[in-house]
PDB file of C-alpha atoms in Angstrom:
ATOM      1  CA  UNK A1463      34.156  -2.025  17.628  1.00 43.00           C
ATOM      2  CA  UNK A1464      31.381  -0.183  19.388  1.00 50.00           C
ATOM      3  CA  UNK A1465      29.240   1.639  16.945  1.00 54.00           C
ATOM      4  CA  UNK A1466      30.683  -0.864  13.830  1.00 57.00           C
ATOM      5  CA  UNK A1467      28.154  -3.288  13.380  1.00 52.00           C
ATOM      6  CA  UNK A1468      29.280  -4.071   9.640  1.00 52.00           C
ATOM      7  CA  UNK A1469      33.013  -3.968  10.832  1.00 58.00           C
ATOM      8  CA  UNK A1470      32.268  -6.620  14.259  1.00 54.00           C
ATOM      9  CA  UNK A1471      30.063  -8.747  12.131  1.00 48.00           C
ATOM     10  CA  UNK A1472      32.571 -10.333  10.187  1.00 57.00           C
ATOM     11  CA  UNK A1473      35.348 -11.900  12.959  1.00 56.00           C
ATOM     12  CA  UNK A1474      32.440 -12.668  15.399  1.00 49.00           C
ATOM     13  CA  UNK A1475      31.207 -14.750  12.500  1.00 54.00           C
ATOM     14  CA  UNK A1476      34.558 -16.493  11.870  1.00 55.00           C
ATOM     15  CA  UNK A1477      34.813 -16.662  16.161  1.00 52.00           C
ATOM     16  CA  UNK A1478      30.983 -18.948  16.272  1.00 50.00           C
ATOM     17  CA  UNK A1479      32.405 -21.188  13.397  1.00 55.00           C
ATOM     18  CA  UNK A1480      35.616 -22.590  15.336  1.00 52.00           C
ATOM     19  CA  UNK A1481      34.909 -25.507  16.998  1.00 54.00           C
ATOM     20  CA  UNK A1482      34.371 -25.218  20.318  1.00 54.00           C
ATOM     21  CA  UNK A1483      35.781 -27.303  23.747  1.00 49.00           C
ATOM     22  CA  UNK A1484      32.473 -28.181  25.523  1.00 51.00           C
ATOM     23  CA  UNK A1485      30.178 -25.285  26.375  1.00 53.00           C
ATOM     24  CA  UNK A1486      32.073 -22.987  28.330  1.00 57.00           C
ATOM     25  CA  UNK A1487      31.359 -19.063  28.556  1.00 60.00           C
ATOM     26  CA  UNK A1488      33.499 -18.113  26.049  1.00 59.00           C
ATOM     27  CA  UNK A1489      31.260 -19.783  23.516  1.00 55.00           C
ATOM     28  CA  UNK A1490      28.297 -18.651  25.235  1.00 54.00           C
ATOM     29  CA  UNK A1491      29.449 -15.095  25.645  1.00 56.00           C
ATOM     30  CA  UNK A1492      30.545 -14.932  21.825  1.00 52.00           C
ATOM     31  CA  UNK A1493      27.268 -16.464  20.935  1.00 54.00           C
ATOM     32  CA  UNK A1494      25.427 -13.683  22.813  1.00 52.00           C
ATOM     33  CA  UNK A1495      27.577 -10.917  21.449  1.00 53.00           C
ATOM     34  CA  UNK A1496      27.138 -12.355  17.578  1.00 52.00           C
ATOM     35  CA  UNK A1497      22.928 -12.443  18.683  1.00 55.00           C
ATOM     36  CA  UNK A1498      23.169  -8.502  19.673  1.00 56.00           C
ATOM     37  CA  UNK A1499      24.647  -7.366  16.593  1.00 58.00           C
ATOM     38  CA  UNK A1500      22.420  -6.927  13.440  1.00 60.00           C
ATOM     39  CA  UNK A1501      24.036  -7.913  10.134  1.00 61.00           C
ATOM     40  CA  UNK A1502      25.237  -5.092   7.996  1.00 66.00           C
ATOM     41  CA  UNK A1503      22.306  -3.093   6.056  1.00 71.00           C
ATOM     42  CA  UNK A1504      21.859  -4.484   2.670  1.00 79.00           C
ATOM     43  CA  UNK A1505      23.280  -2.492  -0.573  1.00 77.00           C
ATOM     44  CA  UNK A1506      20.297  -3.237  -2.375  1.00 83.00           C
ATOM     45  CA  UNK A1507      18.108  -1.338  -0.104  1.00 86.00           C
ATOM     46  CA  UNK A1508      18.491   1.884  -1.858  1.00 83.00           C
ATOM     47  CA  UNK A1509      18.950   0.690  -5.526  1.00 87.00           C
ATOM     48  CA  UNK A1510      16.215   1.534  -7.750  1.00 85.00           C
ATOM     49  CA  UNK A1511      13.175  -0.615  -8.780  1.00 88.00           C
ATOM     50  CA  UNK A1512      13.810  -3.122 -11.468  1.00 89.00           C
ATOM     51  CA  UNK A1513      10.865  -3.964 -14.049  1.00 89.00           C
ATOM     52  CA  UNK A1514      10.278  -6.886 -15.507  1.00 87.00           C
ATOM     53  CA  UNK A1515       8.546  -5.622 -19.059  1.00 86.00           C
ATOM     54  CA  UNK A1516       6.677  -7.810 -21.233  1.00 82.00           C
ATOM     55  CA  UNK A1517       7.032  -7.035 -25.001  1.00 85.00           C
ATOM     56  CA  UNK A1518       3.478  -6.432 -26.033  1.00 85.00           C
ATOM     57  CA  UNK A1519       1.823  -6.609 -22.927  1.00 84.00           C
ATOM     58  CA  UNK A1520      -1.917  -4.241 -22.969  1.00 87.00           C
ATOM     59  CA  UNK A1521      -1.733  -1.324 -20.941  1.00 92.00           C
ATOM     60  CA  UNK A1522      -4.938  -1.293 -19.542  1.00 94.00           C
ATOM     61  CA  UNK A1523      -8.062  -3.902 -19.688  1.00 94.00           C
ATOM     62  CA  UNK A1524     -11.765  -3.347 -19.243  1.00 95.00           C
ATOM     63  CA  UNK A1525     -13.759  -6.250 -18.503  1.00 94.00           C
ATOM     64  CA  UNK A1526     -17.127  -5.129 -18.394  1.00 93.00           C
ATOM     65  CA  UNK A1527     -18.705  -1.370 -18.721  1.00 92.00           C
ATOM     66  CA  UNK A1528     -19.823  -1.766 -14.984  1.00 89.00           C
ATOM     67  CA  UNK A1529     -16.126  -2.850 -14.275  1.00 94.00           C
ATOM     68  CA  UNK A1530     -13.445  -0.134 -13.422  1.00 95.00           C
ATOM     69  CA  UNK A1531     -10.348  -0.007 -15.979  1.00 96.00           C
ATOM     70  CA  UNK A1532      -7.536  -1.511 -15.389  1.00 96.00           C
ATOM     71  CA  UNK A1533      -3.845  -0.501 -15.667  1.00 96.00           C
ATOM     72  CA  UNK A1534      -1.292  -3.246 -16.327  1.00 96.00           C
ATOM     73  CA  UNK A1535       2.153  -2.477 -14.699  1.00 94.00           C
ATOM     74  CA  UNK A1536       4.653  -4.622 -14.851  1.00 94.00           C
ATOM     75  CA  UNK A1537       6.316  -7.047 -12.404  1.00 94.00           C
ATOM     76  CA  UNK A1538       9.550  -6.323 -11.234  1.00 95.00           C
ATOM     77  CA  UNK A1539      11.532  -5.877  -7.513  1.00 96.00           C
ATOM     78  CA  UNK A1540      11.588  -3.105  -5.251  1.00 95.00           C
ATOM     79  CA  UNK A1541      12.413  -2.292  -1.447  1.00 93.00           C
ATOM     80  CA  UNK A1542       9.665  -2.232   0.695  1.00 92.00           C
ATOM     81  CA  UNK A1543       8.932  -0.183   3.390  1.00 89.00           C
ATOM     82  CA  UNK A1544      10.931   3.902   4.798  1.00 85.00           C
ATOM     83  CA  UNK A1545      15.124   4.002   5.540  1.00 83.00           C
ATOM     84  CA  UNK A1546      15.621   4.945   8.419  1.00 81.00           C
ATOM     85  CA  UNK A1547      16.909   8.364   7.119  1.00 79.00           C
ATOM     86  CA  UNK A1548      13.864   9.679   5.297  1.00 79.00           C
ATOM     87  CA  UNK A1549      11.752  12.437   6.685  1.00 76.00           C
ATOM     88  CA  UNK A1550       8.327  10.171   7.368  1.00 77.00           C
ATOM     89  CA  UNK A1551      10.002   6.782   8.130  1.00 80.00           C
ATOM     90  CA  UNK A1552       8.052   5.189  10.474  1.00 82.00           C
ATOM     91  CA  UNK A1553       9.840   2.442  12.947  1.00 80.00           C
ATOM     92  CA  UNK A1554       7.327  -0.797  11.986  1.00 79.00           C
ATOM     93  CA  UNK A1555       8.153  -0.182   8.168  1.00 83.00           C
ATOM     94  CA  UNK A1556      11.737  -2.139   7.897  1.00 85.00           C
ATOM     95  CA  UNK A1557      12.843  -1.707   4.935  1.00 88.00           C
ATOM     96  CA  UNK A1558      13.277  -4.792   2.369  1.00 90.00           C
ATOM     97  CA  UNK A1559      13.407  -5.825  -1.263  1.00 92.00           C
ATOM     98  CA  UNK A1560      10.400  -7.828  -2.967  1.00 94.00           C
ATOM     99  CA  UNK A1561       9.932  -9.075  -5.672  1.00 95.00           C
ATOM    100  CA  UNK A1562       6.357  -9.463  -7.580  1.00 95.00           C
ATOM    101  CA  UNK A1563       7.278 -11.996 -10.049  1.00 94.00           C
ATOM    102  CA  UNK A1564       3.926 -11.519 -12.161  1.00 93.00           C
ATOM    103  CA  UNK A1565       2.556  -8.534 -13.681  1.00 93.00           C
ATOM    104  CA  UNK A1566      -0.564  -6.876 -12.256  1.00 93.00           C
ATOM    105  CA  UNK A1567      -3.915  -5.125 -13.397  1.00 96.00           C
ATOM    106  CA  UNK A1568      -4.754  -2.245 -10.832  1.00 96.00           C
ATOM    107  CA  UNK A1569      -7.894  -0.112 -11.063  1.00 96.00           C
ATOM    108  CA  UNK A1570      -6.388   2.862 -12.489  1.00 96.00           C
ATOM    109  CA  UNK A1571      -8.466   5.145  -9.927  1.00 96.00           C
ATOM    110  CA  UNK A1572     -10.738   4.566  -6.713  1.00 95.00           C
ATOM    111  CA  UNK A1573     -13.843   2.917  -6.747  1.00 96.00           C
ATOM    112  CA  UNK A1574     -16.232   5.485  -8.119  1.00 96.00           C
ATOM    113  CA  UNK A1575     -19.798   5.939  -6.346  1.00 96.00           C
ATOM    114  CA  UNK A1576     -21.377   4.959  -9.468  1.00 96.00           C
ATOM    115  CA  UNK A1577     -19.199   2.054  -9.604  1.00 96.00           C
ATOM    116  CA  UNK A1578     -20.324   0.542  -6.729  1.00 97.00           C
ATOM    117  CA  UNK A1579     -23.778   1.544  -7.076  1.00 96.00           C
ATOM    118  CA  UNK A1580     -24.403  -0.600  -9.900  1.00 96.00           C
ATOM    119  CA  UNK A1581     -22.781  -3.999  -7.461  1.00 97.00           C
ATOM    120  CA  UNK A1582     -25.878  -2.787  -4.885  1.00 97.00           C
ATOM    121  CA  UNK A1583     -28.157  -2.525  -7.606  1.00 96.00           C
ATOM    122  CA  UNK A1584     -27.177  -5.523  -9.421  1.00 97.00           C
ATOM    123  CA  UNK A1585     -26.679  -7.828  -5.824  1.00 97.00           C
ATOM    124  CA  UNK A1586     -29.138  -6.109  -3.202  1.00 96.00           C
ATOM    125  CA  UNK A1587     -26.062  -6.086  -1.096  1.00 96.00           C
ATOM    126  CA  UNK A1588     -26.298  -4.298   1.938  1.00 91.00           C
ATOM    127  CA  UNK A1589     -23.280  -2.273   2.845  1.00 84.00           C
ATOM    128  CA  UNK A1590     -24.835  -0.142   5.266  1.00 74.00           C
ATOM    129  CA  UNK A1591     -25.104  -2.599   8.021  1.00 69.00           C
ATOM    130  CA  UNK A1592     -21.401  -3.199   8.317  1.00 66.00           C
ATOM    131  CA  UNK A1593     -21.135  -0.799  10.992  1.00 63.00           C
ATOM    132  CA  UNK A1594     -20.149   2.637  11.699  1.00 69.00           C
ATOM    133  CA  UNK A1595     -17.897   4.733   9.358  1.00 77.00           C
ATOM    134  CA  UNK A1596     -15.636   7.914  10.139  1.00 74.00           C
ATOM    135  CA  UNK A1597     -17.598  11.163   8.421  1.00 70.00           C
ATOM    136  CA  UNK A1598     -16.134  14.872   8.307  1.00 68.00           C
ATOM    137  CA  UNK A1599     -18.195  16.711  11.149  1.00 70.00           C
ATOM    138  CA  UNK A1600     -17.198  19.813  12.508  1.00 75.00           C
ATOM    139  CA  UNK A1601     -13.746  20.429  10.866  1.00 71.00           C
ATOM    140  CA  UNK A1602     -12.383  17.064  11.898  1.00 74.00           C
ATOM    141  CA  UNK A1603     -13.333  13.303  11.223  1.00 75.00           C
ATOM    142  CA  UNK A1604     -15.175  11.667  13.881  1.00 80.00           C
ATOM    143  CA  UNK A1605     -17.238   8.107  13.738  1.00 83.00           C
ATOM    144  CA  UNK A1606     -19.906   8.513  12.717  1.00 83.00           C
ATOM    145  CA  UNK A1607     -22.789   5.255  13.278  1.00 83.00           C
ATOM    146  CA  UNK A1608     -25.630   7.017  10.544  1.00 83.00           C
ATOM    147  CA  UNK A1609     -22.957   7.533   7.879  1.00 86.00           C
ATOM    148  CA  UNK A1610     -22.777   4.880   4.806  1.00 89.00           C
ATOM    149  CA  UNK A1611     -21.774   5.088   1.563  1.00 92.00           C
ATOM    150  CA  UNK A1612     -24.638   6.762   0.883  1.00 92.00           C
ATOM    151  CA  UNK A1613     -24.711   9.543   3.183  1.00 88.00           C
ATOM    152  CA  UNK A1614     -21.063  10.142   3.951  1.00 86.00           C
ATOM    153  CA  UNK A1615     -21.494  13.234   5.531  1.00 81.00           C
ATOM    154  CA  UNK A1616     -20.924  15.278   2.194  1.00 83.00           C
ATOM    155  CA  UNK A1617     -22.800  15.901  -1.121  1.00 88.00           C
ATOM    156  CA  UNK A1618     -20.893  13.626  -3.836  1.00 91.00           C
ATOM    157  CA  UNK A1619     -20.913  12.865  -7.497  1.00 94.00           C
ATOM    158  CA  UNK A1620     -21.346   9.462  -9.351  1.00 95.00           C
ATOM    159  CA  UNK A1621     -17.338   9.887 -10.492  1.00 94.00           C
ATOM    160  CA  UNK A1622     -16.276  10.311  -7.433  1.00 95.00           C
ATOM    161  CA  UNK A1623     -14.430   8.175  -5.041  1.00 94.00           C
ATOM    162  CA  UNK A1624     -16.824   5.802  -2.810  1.00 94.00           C
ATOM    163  CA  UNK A1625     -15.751   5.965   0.585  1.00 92.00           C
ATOM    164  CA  UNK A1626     -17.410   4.456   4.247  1.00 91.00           C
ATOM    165  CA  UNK A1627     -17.126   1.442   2.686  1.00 92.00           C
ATOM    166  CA  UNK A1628     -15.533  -1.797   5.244  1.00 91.00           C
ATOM    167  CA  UNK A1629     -12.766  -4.100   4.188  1.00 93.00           C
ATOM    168  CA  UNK A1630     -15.736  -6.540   4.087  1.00 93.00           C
ATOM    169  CA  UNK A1631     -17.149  -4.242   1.133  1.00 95.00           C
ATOM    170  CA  UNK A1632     -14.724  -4.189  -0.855  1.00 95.00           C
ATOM    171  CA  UNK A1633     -14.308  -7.769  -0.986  1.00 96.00           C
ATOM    172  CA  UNK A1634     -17.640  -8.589  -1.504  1.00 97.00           C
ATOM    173  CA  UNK A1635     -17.248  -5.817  -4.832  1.00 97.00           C
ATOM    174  CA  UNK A1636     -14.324  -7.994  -5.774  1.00 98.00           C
ATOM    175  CA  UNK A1637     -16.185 -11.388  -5.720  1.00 98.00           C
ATOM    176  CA  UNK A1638     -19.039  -9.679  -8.165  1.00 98.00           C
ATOM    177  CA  UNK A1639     -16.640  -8.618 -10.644  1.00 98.00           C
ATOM    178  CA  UNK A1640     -15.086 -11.872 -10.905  1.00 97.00           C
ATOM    179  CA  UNK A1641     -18.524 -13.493 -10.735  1.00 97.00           C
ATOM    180  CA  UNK A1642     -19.815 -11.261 -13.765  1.00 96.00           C
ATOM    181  CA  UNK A1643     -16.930 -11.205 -16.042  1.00 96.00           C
ATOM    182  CA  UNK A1644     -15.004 -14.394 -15.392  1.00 96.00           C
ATOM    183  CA  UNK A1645     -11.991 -13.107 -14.027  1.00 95.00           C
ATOM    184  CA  UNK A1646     -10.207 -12.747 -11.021  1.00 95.00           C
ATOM    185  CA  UNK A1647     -10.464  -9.919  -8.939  1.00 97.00           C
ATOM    186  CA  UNK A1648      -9.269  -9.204  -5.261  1.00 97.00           C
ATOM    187  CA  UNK A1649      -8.544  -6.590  -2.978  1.00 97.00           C
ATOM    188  CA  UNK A1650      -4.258  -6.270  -3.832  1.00 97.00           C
ATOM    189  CA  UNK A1651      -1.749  -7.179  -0.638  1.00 95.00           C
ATOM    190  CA  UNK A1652       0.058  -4.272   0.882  1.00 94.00           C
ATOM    191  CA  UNK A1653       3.012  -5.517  -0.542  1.00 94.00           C
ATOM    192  CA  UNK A1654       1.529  -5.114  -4.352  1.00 97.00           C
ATOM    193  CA  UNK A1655       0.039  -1.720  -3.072  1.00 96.00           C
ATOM    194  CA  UNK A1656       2.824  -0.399  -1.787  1.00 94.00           C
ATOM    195  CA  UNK A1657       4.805  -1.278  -5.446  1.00 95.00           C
ATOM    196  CA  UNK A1658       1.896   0.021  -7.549  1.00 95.00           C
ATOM    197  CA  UNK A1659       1.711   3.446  -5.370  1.00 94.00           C
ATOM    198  CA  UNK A1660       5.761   4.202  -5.892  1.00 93.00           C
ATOM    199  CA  UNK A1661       5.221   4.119  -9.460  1.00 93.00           C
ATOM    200  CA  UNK A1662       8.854   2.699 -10.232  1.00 92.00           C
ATOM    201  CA  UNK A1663      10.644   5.293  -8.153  1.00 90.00           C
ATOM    202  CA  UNK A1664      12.535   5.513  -4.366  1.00 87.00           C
ATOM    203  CA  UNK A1665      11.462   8.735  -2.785  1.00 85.00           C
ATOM    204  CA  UNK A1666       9.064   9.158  -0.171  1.00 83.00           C
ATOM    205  CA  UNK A1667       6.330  10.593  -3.108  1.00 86.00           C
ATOM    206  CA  UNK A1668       6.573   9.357  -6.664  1.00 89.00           C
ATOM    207  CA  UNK A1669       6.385  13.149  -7.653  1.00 90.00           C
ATOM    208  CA  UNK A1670       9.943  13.101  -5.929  1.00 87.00           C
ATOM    209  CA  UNK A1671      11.204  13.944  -2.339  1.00 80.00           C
ATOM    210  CA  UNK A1672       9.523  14.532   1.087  1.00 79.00           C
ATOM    211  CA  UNK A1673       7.450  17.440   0.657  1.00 82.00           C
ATOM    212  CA  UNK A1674       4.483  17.116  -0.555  1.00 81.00           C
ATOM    213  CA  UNK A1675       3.823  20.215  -2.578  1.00 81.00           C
ATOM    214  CA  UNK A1676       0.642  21.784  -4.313  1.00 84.00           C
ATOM    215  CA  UNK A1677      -1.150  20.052  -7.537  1.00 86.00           C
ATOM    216  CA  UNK A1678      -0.061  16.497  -6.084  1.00 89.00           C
ATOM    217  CA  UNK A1679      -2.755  14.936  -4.711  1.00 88.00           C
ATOM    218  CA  UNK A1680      -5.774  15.470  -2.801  1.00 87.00           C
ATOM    219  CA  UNK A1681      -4.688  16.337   1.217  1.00 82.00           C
ATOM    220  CA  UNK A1682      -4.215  19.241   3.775  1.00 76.00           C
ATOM    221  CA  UNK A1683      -1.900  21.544   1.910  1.00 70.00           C
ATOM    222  CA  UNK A1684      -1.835  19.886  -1.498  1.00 65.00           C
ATOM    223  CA  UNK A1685      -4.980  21.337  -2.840  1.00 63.00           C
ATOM    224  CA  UNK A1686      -4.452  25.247  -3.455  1.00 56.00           C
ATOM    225  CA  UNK A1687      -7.230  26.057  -1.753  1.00 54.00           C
ATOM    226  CA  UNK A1688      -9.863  23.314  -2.720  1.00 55.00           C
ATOM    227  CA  UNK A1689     -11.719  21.133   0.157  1.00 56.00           C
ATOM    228  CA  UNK A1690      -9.442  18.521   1.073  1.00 60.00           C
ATOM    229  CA  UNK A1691     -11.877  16.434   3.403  1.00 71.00           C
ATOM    230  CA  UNK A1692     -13.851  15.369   0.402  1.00 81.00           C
ATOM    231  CA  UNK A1693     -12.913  13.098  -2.503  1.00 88.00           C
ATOM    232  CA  UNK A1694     -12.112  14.713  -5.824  1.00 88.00           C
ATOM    233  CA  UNK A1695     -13.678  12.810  -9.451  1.00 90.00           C
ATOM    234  CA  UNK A1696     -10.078  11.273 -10.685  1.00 86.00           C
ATOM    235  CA  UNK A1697      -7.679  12.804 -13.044  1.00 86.00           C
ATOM    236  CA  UNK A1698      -7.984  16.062 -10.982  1.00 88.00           C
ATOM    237  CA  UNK A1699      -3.763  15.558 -10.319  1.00 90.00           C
ATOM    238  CA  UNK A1700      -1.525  13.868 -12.484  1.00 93.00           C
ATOM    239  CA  UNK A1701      -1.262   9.851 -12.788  1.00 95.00           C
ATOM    240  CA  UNK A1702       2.084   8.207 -11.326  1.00 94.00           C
ATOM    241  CA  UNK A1703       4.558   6.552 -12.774  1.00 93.00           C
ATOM    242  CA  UNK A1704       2.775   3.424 -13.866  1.00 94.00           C
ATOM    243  CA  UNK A1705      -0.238   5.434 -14.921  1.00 94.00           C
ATOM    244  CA  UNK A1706      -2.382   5.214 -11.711  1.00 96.00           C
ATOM    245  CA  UNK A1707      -4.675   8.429 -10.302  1.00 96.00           C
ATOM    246  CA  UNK A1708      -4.840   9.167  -6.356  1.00 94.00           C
ATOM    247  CA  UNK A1709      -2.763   6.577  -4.946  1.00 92.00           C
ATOM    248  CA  UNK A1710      -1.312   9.436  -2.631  1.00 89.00           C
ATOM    249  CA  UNK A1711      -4.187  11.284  -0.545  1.00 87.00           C
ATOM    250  CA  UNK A1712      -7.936  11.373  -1.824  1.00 89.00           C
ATOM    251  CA  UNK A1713      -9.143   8.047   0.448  1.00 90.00           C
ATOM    252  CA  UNK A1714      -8.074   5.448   2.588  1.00 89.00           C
ATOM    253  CA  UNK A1715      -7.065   2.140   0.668  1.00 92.00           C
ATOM    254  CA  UNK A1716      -7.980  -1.803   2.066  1.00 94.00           C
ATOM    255  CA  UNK A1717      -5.589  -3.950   1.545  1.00 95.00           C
ATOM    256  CA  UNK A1718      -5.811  -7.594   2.045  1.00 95.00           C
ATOM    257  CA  UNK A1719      -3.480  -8.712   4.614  1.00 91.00           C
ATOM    258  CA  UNK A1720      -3.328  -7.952   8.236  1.00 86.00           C
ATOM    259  CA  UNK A1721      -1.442  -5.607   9.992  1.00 83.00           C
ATOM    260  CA  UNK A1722       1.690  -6.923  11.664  1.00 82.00           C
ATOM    261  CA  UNK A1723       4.273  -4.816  13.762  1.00 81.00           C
ATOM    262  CA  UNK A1724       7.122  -5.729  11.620  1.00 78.00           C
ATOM    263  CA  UNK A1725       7.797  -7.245   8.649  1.00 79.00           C
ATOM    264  CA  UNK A1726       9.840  -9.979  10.269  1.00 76.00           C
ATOM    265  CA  UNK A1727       8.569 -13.485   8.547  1.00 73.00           C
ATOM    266  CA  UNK A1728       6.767 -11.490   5.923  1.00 69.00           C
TER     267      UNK A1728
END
């Protein structure tokens, strides 16, 4: 039935599972129909988050005083990715559930200046040869091969978000912290991201719908008036569901894994 996907996906299931006389076209040409049409969308897609709480479990953890502090949110299962039908979907972000079977300890802000000042200090590590960096010049962002952490084009503050800072950074932050207090620390997957940024809920912001409003976050529009191309200290807009500051606007965020241009095999 043209336009039925859900409704032909049933008999030209039942058609591929008769057995079939040789190879003629009729199995070939049901074969090739059954290929063409995708399965019917899942139910589950646009059910809520479910959390897997842990009686008792902290709510945040600080390992060290030069470590950031941690938020604990709970495991749980979510869907992944934009429907088709919201106002910013994008086509490569298919949505699908996943499941994080493990709770998880997320900084509960950006990586401060100061924060990563005292890994240079402490390491000698030299961030500002890992290449160029995109700086606000002239009203827009451009690359920028002079800017560095350092010098991002901007004056900033010690409680302030660092930012020119390479995936290769970050990752070389995380191997310090779990060097100096004995536990594990990495750069989270997109997948983890993605689950700690909703904050437990299914619109396109965790505030709620599409638009993104004033007193959200830091971004073009959202900041009544104060300069959006720099980054604000944190706890300048309210925390998200799970407790988390700025995971919507401020800075860019690594993640660990590689971009892909679907999520097929993920």
């Amino acid at each position: 039935r043209t336009g039925d996907a859900a409704g032909a996906w049933r008999p030209l299931s039942i058609a591929a599972s008769y057995p079939q006389a040789g190879t003629g076209n009729g199995y070939f040409r049901t074969m090739f129909l059954l290929a063409k049409v995708p399965p019917p969308a899942d139910p589950a897609l646009r059910e809520p988050p479910v959390l897997f709480r842990v009686p008792g479990a902290p709510a945040e953890v600080w390992d060290a005083p030069t470590a950031p502090v941690m938020t604990v949110i709970p495991g749980g299962e979510y869907t992944m990715g934009t429907l088709e039908d919201e106002a910013q979907h994008v086509a490569d972000e298919t949505p699908h559930r996943v499941t994080l079977a493990y709770p998880l300890a997320v900084s509960r802000a950006d990586v401060t200046v100061g924060e990563f000042a005292a890994f240079v200090a402490a390491t000698g590590y030299d961030a500002e040869s890992q290449g160029d960096s995109q700086a606000f010049i002239d009203g827009g962002f451009k690359s920028d091969p002079n800017a560095n952490w350092r010098k991002p084009g901007f004056d900033q503050t010690l409680d302030e978000a660092v930012v020119c800072v390479s995936y290769f950074d970050g990752a070389a932050y995380c191997r310090w912290l779990s060097e100096t207090t004995g536990h594990s620390y990495r750069i989270p997957s997109e997948a983890e991201w993605e689950y700690a940024v909703r904050g437990g809920t299914t619109d396109s912001h965790w505030w709620g719908g599409d638009a993104v409003g004033v007193g959200n976050a830091n971004c073009d529009g959202g900041t009544a008036g104060a300069p959006h191309h720099k980054p604000l200290p944190a706890g300048c807009f309210p925390a998200n569901g799970y407790g988390l500051y700025d995971v919507v606007g401020n800075v860019w965020k690594w993640v660990e894994d590689a971009w892909n241009p679907s999520y097929v095999g993920a």
